[in-house]
Backbone as a chain_set.jsonl record, in Angstrom:
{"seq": "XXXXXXXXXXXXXXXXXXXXXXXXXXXXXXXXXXXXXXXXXXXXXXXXXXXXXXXXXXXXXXXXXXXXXXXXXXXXXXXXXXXXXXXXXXXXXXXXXXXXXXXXXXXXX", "coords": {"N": [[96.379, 57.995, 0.495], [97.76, 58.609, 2.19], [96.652, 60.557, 3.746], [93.767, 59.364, 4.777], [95.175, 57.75, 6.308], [96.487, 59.787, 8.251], [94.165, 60.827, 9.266], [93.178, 58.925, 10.713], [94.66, 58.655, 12.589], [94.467, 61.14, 13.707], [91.985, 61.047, 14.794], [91.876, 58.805, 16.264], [93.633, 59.984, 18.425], [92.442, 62.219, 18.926], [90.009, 60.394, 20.647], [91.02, 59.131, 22.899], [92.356, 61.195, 24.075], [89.762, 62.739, 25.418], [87.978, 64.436, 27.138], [85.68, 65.645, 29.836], [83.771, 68.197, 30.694], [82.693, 70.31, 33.353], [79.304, 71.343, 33.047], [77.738, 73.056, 34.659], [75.118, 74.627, 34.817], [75.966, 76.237, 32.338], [74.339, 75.628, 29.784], [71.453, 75.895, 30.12], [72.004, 78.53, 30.703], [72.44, 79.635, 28.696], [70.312, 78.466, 26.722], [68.866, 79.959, 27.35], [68.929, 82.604, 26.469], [68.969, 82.678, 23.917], [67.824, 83.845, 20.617], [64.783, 83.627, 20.946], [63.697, 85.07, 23.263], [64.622, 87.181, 23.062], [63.266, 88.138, 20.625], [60.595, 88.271, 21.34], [61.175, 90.359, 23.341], [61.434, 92.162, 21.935], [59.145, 92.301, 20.796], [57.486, 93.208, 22.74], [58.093, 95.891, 23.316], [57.834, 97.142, 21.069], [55.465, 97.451, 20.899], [54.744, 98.881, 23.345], [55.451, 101.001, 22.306], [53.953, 101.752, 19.898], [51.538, 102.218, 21.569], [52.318, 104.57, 23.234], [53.122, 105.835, 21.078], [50.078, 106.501, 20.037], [49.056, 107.372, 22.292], [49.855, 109.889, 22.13], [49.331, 111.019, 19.787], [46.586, 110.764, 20.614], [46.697, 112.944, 22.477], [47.751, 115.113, 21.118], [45.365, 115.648, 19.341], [45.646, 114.786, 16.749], [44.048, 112.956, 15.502], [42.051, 114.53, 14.626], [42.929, 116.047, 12.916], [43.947, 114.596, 10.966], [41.256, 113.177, 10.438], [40.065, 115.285, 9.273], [41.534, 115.785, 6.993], [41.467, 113.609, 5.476], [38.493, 113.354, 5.107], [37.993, 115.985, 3.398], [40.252, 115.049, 1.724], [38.758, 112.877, 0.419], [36.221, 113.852, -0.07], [36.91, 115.772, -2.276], [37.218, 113.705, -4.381], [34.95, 113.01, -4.763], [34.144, 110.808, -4.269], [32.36, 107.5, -2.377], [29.298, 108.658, -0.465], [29.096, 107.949, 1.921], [31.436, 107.314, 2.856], [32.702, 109.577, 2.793], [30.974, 111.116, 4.367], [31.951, 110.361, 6.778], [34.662, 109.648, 7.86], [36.078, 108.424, 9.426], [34.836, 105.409, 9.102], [36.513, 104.827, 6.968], [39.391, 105.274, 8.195], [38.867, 103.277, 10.233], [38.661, 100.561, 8.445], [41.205, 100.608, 7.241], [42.186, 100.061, 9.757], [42.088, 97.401, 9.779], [42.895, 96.612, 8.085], [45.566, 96.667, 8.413], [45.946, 95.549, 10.949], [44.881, 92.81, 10.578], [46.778, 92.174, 8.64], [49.37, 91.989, 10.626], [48.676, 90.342, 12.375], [49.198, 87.735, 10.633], [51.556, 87.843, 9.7], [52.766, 87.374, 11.759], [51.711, 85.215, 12.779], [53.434, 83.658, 10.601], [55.583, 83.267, 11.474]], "CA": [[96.593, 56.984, 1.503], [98.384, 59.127, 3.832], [95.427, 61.232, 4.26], [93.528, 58.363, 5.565], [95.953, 57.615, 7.506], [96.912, 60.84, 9.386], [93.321, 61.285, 9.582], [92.703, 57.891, 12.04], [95.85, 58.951, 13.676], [94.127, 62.311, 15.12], [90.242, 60.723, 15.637], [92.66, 57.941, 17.916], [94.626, 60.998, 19.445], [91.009, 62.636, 20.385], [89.424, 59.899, 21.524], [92.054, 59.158, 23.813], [92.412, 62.57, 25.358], [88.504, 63.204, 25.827], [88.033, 65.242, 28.504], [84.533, 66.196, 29.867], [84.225, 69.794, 30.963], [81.405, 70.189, 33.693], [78.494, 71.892, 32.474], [77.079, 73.719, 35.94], [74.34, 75.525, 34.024], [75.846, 76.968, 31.191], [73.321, 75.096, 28.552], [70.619, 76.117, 30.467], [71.934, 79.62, 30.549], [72.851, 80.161, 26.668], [69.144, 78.699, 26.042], [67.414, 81.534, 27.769], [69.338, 83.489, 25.657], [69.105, 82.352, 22.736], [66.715, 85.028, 20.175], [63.361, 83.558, 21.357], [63.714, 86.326, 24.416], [64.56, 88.671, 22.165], [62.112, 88.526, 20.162], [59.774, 88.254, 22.513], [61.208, 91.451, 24.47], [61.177, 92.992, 20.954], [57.57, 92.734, 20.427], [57.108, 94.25, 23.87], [58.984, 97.329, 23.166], [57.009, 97.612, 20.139], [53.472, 97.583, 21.549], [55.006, 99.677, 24.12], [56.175, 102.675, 21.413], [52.951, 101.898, 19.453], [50.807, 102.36, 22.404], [52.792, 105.862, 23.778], [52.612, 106.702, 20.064], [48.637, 106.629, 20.313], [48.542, 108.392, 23.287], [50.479, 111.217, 22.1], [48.358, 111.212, 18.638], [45.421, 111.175, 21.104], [46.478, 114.221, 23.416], [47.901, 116.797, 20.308], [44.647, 115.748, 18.851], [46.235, 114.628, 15.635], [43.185, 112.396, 15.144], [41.024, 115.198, 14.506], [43.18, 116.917, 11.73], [43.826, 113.224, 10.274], [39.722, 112.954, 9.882], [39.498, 116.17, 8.315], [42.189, 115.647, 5.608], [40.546, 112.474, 4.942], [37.211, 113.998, 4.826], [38.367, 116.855, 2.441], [40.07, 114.179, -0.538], [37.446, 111.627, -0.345], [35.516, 114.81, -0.831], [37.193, 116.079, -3.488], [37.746, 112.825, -4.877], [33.688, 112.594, -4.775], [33.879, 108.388, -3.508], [31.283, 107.015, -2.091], [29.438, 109.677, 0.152], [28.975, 107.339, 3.011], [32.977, 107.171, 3.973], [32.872, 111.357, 2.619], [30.485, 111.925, 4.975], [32.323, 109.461, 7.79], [36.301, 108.895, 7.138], [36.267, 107.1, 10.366], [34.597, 104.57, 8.826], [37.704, 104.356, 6.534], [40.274, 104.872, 9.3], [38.518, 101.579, 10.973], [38.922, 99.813, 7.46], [42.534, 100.535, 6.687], [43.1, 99.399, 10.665], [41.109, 96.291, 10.256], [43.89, 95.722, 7.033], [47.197, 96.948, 8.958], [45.879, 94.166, 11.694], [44.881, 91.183, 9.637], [48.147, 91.587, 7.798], [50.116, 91.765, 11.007], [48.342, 88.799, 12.744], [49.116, 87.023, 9.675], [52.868, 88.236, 10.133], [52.966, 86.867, 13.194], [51.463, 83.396, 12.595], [54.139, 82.754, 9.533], [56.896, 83.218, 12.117]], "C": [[97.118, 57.601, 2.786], [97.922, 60.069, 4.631], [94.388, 60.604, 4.868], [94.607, 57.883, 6.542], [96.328, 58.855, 8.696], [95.252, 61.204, 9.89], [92.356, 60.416, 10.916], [93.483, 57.978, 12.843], [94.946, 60.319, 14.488], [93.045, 61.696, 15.256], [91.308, 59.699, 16.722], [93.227, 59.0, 18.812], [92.998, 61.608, 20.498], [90.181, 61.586, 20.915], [89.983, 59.24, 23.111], [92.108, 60.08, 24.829], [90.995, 63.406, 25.477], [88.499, 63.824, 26.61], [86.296, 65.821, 28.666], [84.531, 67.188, 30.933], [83.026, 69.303, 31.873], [80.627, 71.116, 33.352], [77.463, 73.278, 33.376], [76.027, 75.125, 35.349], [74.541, 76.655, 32.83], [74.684, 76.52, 30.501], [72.433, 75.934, 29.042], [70.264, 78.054, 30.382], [72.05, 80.459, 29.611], [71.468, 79.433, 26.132], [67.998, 79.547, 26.064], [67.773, 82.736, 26.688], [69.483, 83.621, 24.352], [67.841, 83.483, 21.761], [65.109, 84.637, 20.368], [62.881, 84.952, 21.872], [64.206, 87.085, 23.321], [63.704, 89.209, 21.249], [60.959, 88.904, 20.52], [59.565, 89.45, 23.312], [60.998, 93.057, 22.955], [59.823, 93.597, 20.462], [56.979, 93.628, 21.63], [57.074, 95.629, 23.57], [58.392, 97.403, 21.697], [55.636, 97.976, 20.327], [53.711, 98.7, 22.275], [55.016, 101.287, 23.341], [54.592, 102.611, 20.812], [51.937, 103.034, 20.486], [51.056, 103.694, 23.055], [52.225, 106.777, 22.014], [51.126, 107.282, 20.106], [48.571, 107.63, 20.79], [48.778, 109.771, 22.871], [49.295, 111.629, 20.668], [47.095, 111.623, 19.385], [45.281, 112.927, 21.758], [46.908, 115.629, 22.337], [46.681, 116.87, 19.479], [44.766, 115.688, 17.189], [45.022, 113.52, 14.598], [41.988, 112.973, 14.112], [41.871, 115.557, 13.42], [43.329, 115.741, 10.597], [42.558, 113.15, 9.076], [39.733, 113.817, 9.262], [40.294, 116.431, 7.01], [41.411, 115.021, 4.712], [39.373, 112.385, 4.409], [37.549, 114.954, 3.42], [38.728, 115.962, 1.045], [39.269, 113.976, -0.41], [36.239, 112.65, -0.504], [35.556, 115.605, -2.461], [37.08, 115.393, -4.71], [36.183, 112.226, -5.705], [33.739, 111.007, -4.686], [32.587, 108.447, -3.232], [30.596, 108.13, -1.196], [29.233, 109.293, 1.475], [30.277, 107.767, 4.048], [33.342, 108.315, 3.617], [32.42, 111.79, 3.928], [31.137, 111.494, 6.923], [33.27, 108.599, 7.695], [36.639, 108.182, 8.787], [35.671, 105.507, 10.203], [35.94, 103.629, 7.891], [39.072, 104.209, 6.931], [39.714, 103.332, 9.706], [38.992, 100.857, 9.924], [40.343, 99.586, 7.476], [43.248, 100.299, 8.103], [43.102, 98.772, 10.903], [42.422, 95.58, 9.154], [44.998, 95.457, 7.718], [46.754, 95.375, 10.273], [45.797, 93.134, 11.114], [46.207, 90.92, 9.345], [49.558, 91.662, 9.114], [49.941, 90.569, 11.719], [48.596, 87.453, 11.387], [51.165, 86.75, 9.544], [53.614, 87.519, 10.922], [52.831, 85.165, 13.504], [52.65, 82.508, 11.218], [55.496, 82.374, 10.56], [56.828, 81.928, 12.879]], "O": [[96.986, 57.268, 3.963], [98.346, 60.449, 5.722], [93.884, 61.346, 5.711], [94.345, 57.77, 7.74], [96.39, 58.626, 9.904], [95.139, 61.869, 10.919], [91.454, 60.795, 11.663], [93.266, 57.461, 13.939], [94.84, 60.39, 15.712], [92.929, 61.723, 16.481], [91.399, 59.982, 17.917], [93.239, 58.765, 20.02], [92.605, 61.566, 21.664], [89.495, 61.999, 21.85], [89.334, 58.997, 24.129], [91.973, 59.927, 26.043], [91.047, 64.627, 25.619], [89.64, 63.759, 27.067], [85.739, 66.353, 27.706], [85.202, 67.051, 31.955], [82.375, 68.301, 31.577], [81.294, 72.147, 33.27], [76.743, 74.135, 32.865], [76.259, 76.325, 35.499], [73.781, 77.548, 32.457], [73.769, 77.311, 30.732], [72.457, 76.998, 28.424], [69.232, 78.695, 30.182], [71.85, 81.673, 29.597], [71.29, 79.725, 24.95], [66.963, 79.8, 25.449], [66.994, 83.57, 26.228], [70.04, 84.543, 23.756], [66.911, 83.877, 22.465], [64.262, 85.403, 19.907], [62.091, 85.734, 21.343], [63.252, 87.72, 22.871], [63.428, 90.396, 21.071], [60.354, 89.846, 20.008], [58.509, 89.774, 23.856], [60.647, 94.235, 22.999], [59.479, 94.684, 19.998], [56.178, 94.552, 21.489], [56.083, 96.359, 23.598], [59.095, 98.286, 21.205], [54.956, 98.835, 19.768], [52.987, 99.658, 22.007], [54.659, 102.374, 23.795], [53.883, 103.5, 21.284], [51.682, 104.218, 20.266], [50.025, 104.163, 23.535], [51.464, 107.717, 21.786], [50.989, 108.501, 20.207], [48.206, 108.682, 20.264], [48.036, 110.7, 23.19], [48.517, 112.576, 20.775], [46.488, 112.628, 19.013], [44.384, 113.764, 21.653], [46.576, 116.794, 22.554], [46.575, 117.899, 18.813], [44.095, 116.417, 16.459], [45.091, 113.344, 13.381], [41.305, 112.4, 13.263], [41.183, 115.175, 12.473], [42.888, 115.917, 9.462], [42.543, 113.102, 7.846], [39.329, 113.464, 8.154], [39.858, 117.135, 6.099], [40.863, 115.409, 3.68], [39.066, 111.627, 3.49], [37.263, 114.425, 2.346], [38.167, 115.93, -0.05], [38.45, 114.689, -0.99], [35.25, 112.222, -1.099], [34.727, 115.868, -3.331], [36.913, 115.925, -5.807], [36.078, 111.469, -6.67], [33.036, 110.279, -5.387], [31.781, 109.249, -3.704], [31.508, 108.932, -0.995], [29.169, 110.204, 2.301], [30.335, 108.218, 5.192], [34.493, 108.519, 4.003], [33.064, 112.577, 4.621], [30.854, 112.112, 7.949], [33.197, 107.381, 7.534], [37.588, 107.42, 8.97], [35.958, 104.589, 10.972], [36.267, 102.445, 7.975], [39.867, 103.424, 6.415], [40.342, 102.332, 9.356], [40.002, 100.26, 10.298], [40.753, 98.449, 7.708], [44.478, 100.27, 8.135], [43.684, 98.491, 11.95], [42.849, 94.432, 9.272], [45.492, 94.33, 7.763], [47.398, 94.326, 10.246], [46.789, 92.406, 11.122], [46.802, 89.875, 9.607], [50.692, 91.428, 8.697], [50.858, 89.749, 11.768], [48.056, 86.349, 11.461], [51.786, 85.705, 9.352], [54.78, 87.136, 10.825], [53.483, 84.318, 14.115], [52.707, 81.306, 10.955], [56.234, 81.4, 10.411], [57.789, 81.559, 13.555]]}, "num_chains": 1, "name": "protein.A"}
């Protein structure tokens, strides 16, 4: 009982001493900020590293020793002799998966 009671004693105390603060664009400025933009600046800066990564894969020519690993198992491995004779066919494949499954990534979010 006296927990109901002390407890309509403070909601009367705060409604009493309300006070309204003015707002002069905080809200506006804690919703820009909120992790949308960050995420957002996150995916940037990921494309960004991706995309330098590339380049650099492109210019030490890391592409070329890639293919000829690739070439060599699936030689060894005797597979099919199509993607033996043409492991860029299986690079394209396994970048056609790594995409699907990140556009897929991307749409659960």
């Amino acid at each position: 009982m006296t927990e109901n009671r002390d407890e309509l004693l403070v909601r009367k105390f705060f409604e009493e001493n309300k006070t309204e603060l003015p707002d002069d664009g905080f809200s506006r400025r804690v919703m820009r900020r909120l992790p949308d933009r960050a995420r957002r600046l996150n995916r940037i800066w990921t494309a960004v590293c991706l995309l330098l990564g590339v380049l650099l894969c492109a210019a030490c020519d890391w592409f070329g020793a890639l293919s000829y690993i690739i070439k060599d198992m699936l030689a060894r491995l005797s597979v099919n002799p199509v993607l033996a004779e043409h492991p860029y066919l299986l690079l394209l494949l396994l970048l056609s998966a790594i995409f699907a499954g990140g556009c897929k990534a991307l749409a659960e979010e």
